[in-house]
mmCIF file with all atom_site columns, C-alpha atoms in Angstrom:
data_model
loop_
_atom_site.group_PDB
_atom_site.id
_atom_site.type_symbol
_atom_site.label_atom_id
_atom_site.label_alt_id
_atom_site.label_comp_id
_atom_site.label_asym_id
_atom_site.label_entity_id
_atom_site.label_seq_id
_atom_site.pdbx_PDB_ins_code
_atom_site.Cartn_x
_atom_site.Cartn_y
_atom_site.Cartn_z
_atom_site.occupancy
_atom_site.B_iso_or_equiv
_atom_site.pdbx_formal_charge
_atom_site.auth_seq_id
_atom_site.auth_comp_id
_atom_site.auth_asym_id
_atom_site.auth_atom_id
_atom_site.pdbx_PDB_model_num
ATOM 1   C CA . UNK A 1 1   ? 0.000   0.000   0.000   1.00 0.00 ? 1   UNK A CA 1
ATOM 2   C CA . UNK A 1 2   ? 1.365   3.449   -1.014  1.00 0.00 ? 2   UNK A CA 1
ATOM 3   C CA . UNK A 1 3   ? 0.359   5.464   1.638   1.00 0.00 ? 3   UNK A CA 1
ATOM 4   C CA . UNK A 1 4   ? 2.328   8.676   0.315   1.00 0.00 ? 4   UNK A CA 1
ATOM 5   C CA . UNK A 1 5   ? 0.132   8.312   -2.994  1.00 0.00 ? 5   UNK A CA 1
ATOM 6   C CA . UNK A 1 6   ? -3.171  8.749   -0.486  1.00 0.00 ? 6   UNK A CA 1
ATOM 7   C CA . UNK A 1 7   ? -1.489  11.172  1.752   1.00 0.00 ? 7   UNK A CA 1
ATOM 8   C CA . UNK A 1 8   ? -0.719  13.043  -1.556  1.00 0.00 ? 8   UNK A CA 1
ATOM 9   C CA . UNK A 1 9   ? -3.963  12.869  -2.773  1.00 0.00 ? 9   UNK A CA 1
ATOM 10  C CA . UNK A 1 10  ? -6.559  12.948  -0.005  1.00 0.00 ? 10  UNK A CA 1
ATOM 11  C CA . UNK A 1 11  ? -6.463  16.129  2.130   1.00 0.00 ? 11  UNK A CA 1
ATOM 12  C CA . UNK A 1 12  ? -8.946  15.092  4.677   1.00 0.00 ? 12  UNK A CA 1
ATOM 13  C CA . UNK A 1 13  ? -6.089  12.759  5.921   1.00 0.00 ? 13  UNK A CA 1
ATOM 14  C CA . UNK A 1 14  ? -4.434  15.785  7.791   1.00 0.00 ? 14  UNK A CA 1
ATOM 15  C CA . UNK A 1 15  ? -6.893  16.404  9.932   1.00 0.00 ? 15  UNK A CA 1
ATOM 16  C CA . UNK A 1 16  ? -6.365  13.149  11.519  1.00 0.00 ? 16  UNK A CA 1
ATOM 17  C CA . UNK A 1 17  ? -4.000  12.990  14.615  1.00 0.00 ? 17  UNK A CA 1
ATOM 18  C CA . UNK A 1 18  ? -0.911  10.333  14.396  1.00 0.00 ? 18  UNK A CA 1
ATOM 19  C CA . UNK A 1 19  ? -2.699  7.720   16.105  1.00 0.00 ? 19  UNK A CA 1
ATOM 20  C CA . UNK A 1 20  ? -5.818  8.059   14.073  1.00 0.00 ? 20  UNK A CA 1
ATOM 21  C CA . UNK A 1 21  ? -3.815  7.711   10.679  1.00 0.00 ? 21  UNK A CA 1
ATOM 22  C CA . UNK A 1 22  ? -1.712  4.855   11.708  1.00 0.00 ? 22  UNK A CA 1
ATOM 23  C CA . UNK A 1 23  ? -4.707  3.177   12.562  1.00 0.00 ? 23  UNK A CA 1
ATOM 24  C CA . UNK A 1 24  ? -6.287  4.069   9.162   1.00 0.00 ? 24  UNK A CA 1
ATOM 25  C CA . UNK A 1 25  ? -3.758  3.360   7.675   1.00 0.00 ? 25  UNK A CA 1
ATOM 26  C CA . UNK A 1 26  ? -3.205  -0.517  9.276   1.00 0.00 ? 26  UNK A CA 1
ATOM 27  C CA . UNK A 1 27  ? -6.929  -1.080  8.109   1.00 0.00 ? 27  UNK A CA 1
ATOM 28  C CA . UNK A 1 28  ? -6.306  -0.408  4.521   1.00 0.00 ? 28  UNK A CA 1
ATOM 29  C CA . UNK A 1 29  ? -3.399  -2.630  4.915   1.00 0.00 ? 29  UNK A CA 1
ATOM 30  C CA . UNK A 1 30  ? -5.019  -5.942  6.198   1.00 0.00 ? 30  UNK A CA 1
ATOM 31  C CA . UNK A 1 31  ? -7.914  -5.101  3.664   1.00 0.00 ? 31  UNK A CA 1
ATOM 32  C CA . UNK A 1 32  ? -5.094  -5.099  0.736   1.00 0.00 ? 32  UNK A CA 1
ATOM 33  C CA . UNK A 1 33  ? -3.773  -8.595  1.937   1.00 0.00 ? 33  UNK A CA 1
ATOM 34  C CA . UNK A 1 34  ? -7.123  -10.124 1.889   1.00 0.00 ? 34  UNK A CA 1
ATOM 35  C CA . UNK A 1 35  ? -7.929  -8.466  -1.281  1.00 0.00 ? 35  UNK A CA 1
ATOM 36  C CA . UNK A 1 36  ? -5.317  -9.794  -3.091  1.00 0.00 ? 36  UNK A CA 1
ATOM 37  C CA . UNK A 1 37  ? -5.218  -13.146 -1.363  1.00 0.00 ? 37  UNK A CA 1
ATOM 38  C CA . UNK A 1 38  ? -9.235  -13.440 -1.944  1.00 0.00 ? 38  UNK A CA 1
ATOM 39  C CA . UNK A 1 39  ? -8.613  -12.403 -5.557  1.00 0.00 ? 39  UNK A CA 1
ATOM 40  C CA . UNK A 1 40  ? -6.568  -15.297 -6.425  1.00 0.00 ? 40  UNK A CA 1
ATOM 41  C CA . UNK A 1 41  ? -9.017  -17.172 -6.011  1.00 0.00 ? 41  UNK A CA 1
ATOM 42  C CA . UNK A 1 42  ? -12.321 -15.705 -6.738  1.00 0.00 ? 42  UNK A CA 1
ATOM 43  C CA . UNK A 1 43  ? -11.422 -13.292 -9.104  1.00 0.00 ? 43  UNK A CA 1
ATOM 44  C CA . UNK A 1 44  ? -13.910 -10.812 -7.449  1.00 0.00 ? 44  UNK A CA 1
ATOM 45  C CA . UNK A 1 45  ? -12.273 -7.741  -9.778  1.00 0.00 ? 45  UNK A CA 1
ATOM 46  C CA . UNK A 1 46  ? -9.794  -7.210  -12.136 1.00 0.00 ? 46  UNK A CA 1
ATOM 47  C CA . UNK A 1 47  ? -7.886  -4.477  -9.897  1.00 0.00 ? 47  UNK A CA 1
ATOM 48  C CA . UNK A 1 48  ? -3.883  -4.655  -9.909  1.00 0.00 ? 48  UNK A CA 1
ATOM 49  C CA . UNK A 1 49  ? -3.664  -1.905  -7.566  1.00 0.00 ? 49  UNK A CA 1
ATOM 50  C CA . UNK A 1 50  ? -5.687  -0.211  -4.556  1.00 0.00 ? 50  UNK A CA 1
ATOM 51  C CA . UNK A 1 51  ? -4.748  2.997   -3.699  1.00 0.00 ? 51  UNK A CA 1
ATOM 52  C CA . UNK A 1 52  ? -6.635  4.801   -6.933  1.00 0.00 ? 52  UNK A CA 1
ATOM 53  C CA . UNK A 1 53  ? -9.338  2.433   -5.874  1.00 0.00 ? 53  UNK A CA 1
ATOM 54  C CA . UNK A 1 54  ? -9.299  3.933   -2.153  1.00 0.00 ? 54  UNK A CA 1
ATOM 55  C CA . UNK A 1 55  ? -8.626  7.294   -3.391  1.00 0.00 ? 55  UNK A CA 1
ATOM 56  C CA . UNK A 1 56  ? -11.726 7.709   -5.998  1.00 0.00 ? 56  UNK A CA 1
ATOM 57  C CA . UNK A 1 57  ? -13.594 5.837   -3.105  1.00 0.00 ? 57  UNK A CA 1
ATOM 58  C CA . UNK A 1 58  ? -12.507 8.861   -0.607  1.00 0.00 ? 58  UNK A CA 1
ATOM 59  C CA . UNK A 1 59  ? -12.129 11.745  -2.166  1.00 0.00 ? 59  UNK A CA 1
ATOM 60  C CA . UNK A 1 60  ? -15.383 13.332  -2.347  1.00 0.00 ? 60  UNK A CA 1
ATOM 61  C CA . UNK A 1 61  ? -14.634 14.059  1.439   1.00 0.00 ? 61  UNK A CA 1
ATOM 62  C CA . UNK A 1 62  ? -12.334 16.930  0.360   1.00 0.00 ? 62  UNK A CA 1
ATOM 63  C CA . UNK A 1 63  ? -15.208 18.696  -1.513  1.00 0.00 ? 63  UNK A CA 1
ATOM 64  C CA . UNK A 1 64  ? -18.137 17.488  1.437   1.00 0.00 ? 64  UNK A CA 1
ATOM 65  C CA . UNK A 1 65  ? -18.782 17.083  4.939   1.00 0.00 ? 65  UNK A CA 1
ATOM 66  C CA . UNK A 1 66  ? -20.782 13.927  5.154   1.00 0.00 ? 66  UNK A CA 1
ATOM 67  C CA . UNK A 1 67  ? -20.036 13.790  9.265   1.00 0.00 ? 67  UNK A CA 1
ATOM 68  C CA . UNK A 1 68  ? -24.126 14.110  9.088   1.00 0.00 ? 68  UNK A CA 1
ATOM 69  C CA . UNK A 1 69  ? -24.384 11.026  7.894   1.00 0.00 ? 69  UNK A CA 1
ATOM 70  C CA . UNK A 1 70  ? -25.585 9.084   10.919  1.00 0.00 ? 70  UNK A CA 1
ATOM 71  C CA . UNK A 1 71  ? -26.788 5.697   8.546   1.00 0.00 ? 71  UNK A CA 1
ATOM 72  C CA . UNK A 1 72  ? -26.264 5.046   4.641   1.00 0.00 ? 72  UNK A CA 1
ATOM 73  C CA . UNK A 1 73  ? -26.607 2.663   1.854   1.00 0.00 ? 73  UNK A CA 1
ATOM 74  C CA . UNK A 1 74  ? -24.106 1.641   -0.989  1.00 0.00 ? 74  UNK A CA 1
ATOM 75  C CA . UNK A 1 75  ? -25.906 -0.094  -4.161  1.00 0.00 ? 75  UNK A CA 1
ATOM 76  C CA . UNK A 1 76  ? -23.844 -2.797  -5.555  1.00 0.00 ? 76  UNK A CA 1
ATOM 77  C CA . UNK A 1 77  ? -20.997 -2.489  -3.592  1.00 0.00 ? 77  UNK A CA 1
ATOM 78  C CA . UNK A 1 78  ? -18.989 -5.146  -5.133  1.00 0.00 ? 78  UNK A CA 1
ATOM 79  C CA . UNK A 1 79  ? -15.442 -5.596  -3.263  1.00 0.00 ? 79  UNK A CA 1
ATOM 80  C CA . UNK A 1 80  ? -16.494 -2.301  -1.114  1.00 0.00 ? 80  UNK A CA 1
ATOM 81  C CA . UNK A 1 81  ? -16.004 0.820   -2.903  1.00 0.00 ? 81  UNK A CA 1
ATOM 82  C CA . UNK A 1 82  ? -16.580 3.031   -1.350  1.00 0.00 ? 82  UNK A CA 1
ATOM 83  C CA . UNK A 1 83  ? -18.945 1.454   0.732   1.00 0.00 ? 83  UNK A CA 1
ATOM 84  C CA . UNK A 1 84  ? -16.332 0.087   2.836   1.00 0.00 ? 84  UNK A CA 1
ATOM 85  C CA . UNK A 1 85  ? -14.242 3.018   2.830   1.00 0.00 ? 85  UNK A CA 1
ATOM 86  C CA . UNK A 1 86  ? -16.942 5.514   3.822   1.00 0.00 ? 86  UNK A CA 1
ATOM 87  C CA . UNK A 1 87  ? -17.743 3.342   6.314   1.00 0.00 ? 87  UNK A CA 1
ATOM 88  C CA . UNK A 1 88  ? -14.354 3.275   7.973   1.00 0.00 ? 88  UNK A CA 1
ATOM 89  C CA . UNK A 1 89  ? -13.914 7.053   7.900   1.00 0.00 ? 89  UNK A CA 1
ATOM 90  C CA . UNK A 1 90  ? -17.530 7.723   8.762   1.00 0.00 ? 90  UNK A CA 1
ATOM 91  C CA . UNK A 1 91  ? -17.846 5.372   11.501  1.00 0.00 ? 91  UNK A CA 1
ATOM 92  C CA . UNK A 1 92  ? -21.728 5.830   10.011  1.00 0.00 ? 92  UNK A CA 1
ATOM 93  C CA . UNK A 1 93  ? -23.704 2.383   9.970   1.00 0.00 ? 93  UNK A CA 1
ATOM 94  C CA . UNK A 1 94  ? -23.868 1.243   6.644   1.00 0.00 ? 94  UNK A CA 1
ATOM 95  C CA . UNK A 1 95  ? -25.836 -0.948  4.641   1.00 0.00 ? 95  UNK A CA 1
ATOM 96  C CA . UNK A 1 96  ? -23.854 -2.396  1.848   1.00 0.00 ? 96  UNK A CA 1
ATOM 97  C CA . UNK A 1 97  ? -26.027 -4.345  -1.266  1.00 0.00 ? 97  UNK A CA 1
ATOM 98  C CA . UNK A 1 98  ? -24.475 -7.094  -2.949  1.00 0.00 ? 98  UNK A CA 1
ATOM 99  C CA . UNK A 1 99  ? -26.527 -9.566  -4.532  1.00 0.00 ? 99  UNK A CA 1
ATOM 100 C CA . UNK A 1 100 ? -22.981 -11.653 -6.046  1.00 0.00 ? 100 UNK A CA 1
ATOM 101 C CA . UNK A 1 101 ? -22.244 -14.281 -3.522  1.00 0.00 ? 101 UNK A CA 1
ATOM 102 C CA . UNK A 1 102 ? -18.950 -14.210 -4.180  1.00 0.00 ? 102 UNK A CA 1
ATOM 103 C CA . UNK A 1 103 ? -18.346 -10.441 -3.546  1.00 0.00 ? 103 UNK A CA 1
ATOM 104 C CA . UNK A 1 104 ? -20.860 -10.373 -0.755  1.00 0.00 ? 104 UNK A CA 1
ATOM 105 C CA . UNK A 1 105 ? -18.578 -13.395 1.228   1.00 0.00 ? 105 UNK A CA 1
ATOM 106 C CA . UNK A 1 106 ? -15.817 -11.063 0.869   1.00 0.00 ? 106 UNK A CA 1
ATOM 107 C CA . UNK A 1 107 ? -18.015 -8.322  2.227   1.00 0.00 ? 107 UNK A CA 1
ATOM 108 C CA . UNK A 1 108 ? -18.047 -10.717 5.022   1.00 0.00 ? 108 UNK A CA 1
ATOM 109 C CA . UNK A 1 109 ? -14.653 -11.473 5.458   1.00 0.00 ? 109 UNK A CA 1
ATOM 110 C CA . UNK A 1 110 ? -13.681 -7.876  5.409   1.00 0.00 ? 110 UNK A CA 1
ATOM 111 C CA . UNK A 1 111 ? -16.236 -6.492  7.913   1.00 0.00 ? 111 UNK A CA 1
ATOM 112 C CA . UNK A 1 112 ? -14.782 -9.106  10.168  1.00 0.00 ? 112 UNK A CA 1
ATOM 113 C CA . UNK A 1 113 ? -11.135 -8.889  10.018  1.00 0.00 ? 113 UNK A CA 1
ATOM 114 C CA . UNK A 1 114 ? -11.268 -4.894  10.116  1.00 0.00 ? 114 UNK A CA 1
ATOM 115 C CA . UNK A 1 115 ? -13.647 -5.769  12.872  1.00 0.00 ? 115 UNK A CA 1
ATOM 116 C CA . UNK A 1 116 ? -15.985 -2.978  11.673  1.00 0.00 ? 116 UNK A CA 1
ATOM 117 C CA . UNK A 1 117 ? -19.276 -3.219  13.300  1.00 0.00 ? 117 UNK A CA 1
ATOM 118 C CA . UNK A 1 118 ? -20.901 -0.510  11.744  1.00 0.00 ? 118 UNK A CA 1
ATOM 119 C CA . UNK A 1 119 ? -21.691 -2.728  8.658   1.00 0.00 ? 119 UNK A CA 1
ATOM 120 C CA . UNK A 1 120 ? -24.320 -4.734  7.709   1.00 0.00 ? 120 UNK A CA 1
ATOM 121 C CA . UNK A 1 121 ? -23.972 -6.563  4.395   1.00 0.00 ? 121 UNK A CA 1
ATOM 122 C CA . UNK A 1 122 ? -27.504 -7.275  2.236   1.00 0.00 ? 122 UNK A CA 1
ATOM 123 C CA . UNK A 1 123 ? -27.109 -10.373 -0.225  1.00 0.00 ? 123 UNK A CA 1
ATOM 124 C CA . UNK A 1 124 ? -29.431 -9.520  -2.181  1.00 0.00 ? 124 UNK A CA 1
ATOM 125 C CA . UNK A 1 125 ? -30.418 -6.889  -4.832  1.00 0.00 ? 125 UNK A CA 1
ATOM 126 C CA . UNK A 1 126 ? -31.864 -3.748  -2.924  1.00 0.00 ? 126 UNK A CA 1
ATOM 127 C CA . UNK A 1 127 ? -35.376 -3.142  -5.009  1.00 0.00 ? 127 UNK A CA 1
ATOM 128 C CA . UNK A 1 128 ? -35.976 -6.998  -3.497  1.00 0.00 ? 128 UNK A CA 1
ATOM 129 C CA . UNK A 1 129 ? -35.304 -5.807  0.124   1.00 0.00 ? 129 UNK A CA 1
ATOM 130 C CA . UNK A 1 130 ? -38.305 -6.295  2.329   1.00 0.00 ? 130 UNK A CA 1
ATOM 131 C CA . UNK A 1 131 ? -36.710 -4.050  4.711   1.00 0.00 ? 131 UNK A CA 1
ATOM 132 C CA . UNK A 1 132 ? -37.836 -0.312  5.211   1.00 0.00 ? 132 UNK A CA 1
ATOM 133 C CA . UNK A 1 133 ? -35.825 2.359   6.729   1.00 0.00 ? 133 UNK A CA 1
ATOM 134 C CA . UNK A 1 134 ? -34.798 5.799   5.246   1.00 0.00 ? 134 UNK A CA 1
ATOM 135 C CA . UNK A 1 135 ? -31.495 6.525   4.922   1.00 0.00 ? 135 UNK A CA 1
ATOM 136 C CA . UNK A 1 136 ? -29.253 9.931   5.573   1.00 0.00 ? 136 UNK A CA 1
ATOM 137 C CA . UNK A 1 137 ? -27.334 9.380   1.986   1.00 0.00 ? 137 UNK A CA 1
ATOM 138 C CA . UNK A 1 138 ? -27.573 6.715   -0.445  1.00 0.00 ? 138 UNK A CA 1
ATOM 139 C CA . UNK A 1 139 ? -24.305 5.651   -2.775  1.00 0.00 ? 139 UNK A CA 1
ATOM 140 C CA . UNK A 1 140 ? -23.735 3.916   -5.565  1.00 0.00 ? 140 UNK A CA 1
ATOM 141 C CA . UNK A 1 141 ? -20.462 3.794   -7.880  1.00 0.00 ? 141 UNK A CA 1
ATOM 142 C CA . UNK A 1 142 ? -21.511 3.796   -11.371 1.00 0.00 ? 142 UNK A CA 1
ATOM 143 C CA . UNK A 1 143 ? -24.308 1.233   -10.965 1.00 0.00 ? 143 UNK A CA 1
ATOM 144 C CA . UNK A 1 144 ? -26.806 2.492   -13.401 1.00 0.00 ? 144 UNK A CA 1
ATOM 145 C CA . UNK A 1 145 ? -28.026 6.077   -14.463 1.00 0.00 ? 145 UNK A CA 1
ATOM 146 C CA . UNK A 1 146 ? -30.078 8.267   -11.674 1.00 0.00 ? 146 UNK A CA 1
ATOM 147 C CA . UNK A 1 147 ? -33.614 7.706   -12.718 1.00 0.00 ? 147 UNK A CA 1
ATOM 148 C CA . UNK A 1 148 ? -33.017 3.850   -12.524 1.00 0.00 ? 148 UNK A CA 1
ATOM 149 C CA . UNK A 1 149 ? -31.222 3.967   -9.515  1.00 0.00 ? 149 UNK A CA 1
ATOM 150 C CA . UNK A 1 150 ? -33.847 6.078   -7.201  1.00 0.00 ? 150 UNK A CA 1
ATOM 151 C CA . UNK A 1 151 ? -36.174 3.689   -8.979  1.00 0.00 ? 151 UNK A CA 1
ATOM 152 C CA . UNK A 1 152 ? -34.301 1.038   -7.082  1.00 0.00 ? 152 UNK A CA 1
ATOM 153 C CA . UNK A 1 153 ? -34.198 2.838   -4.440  1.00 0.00 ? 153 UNK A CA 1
ATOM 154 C CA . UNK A 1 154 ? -37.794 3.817   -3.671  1.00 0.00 ? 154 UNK A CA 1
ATOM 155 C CA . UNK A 1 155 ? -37.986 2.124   -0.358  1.00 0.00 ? 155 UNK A CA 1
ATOM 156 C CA . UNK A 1 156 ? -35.045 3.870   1.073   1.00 0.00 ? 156 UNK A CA 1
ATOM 157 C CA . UNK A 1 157 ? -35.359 7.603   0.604   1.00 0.00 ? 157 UNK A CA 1
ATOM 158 C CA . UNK A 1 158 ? -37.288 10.875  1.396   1.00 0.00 ? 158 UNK A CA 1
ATOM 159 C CA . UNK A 1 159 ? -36.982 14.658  0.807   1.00 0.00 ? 159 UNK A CA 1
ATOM 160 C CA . UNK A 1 160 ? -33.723 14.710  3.322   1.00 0.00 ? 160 UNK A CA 1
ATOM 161 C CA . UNK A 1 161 ? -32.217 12.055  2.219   1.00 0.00 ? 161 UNK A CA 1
ATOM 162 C CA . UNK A 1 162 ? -29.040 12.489  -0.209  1.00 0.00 ? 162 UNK A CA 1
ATOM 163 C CA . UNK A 1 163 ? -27.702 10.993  -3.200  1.00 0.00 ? 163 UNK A CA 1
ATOM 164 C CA . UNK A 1 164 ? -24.149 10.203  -3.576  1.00 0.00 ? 164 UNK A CA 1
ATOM 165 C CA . UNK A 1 165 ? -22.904 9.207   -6.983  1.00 0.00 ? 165 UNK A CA 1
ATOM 166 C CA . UNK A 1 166 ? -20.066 7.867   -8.326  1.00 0.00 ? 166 UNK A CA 1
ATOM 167 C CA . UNK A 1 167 ? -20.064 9.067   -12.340 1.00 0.00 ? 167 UNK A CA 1
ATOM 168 C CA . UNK A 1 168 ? -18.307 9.730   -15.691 1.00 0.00 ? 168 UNK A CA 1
ATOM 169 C CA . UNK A 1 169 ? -18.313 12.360  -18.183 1.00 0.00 ? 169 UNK A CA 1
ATOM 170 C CA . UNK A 1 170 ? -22.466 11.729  -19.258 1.00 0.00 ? 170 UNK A CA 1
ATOM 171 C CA . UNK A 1 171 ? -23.837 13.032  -15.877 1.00 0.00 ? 171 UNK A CA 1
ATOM 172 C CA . UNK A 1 172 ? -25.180 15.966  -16.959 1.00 0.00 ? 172 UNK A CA 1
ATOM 173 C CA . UNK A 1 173 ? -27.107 14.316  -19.347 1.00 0.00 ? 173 UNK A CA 1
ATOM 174 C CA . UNK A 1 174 ? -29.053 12.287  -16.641 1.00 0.00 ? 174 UNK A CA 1
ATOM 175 C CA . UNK A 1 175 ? -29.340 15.291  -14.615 1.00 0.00 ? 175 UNK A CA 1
ATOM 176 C CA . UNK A 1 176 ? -31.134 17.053  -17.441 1.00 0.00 ? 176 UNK A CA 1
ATOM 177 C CA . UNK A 1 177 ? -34.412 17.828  -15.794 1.00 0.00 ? 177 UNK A CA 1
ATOM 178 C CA . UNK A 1 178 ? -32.979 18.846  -11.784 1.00 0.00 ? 178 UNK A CA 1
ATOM 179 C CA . UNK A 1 179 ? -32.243 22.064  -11.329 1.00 0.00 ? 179 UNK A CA 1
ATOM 180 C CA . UNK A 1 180 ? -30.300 21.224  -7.827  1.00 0.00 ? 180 UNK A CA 1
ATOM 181 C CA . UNK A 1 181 ? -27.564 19.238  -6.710  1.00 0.00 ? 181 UNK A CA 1
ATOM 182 C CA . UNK A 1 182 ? -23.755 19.504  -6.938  1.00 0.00 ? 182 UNK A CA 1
ATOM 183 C CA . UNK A 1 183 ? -20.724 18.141  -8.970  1.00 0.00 ? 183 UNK A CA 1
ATOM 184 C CA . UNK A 1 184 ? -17.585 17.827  -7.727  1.00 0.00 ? 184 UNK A CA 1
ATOM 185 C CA . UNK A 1 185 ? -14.961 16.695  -10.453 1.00 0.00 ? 185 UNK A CA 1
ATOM 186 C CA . UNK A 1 186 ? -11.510 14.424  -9.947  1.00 0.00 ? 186 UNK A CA 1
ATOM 187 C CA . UNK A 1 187 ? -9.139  13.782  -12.622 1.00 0.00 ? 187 UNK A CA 1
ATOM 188 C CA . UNK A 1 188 ? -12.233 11.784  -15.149 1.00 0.00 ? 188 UNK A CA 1
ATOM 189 C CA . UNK A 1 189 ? -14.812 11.338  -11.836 1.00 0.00 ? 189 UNK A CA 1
ATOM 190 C CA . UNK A 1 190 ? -17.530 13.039  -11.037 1.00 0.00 ? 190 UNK A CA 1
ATOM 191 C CA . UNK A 1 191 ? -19.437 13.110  -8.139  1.00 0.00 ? 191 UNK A CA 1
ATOM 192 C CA . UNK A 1 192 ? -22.605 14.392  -8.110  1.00 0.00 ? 192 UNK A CA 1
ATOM 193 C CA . UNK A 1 193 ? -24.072 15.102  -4.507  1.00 0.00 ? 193 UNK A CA 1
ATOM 194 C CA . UNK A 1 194 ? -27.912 15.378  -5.057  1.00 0.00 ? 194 UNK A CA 1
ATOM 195 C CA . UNK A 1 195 ? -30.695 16.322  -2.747  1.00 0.00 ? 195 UNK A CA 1
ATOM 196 C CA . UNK A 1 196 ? -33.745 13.954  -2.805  1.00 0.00 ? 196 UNK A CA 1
ATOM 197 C CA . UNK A 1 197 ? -35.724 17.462  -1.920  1.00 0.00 ? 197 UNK A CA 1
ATOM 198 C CA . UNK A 1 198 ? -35.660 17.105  -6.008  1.00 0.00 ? 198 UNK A CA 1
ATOM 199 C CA . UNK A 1 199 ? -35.695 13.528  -7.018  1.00 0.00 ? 199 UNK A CA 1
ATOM 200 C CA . UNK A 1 200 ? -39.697 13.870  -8.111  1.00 0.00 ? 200 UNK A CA 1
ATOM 201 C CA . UNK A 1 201 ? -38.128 15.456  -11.333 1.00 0.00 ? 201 UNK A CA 1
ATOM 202 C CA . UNK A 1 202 ? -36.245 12.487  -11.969 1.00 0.00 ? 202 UNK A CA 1
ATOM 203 C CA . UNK A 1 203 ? -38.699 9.565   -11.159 1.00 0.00 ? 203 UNK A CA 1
#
């Protein structure tokens, strides 16, 4: 793990105190080890390295304060980005959906070696949930476009909940008929923070 590379390119990182990092910093470590070690495997991803992974997973937390965030969802979180990353910063509960069983064990594996007990791992898709709860913000890294996904997502949400999404160069052509929400922009990401005080334009 190249922790300069993340040092270098997260800035949130210096408002943690030396014992805070290290710790941080340990975590992303053992999650690296099983990554790898799981991928051999499984093949769960096709990832040769982590740290762009952890930084495009991160790095919306130089542009936002998401400390409001008291309990959150991640659609298709795959091998946990950024579900799993948000999570660990946050110290939010979150509620990661991952209908592969093969990603979702690793979900597993990972919430229990990093001990992180503020995550609860769904194997299933989330429009077959037959849980109800509404959550503070709602992620999802490049899963489908926005109408689909608060389609998916109907159970979840209300006027104060947030979108957080993980996009390319085509999201202002899904965003087309909102008149409120913000983009943030990372070498070719975009994240687009979006108020669900608009999503009726969208559904």
């Amino acid at each position: 793990m190249n922790v300069s590379e993340l040092e270098k390119n997260l800035n949130f990182l210096q408002d943690f105190d030396s014992s805070k990092k290290e710790t941080f910093f340990k975590r992303l470590k053992i999650y690296e080890e099983l990554f790898f070690s799981y991928q051999k495997v499984h093949n769960i991803s096709n990832f040769k390295s982590l740290e762009f992974e952890i930084i495009d997973s991160l790095k919306i937390l130089d542009f936002k304060n998401l400390n409001f965030v008291k309990n959150a969802i991640d659609v298709g979180s795959g091998a946990g980005f950024p579900g799993v990353f948000l999570a660990l910063v946050l110290g939010s509960k979150f509620y990661l959906f991952e209908p592969n069983k093969k990603k979702a064990a690793f979900l597993f594996l990972i919430k229990s070696e990093l001990k992180l007990t503020n995550l609860s791992i769904k194997t299933e898709r989330i429009e077959a949930s037959t849980e109800f709860f509404t959550a503070d913000l709602i992620s999802s890294r490049a899963l489908t476009n926005v109408r689909d996904l608060l389609k998916l997502c109907i159970k979840f949400y209300d006027k104060n909940t947030f979108f957080l999404l993980y996009k390319g160069s085509k999201l202002e052509d899904e965003l087309k008929e909102v008149k409120e929400y913000e983009i943030f922009s990372y070498n070719k990401r975009k994240y687009c923070f979006l108020s669900c005080s608009f999503c009726n334009a969208l559904k």
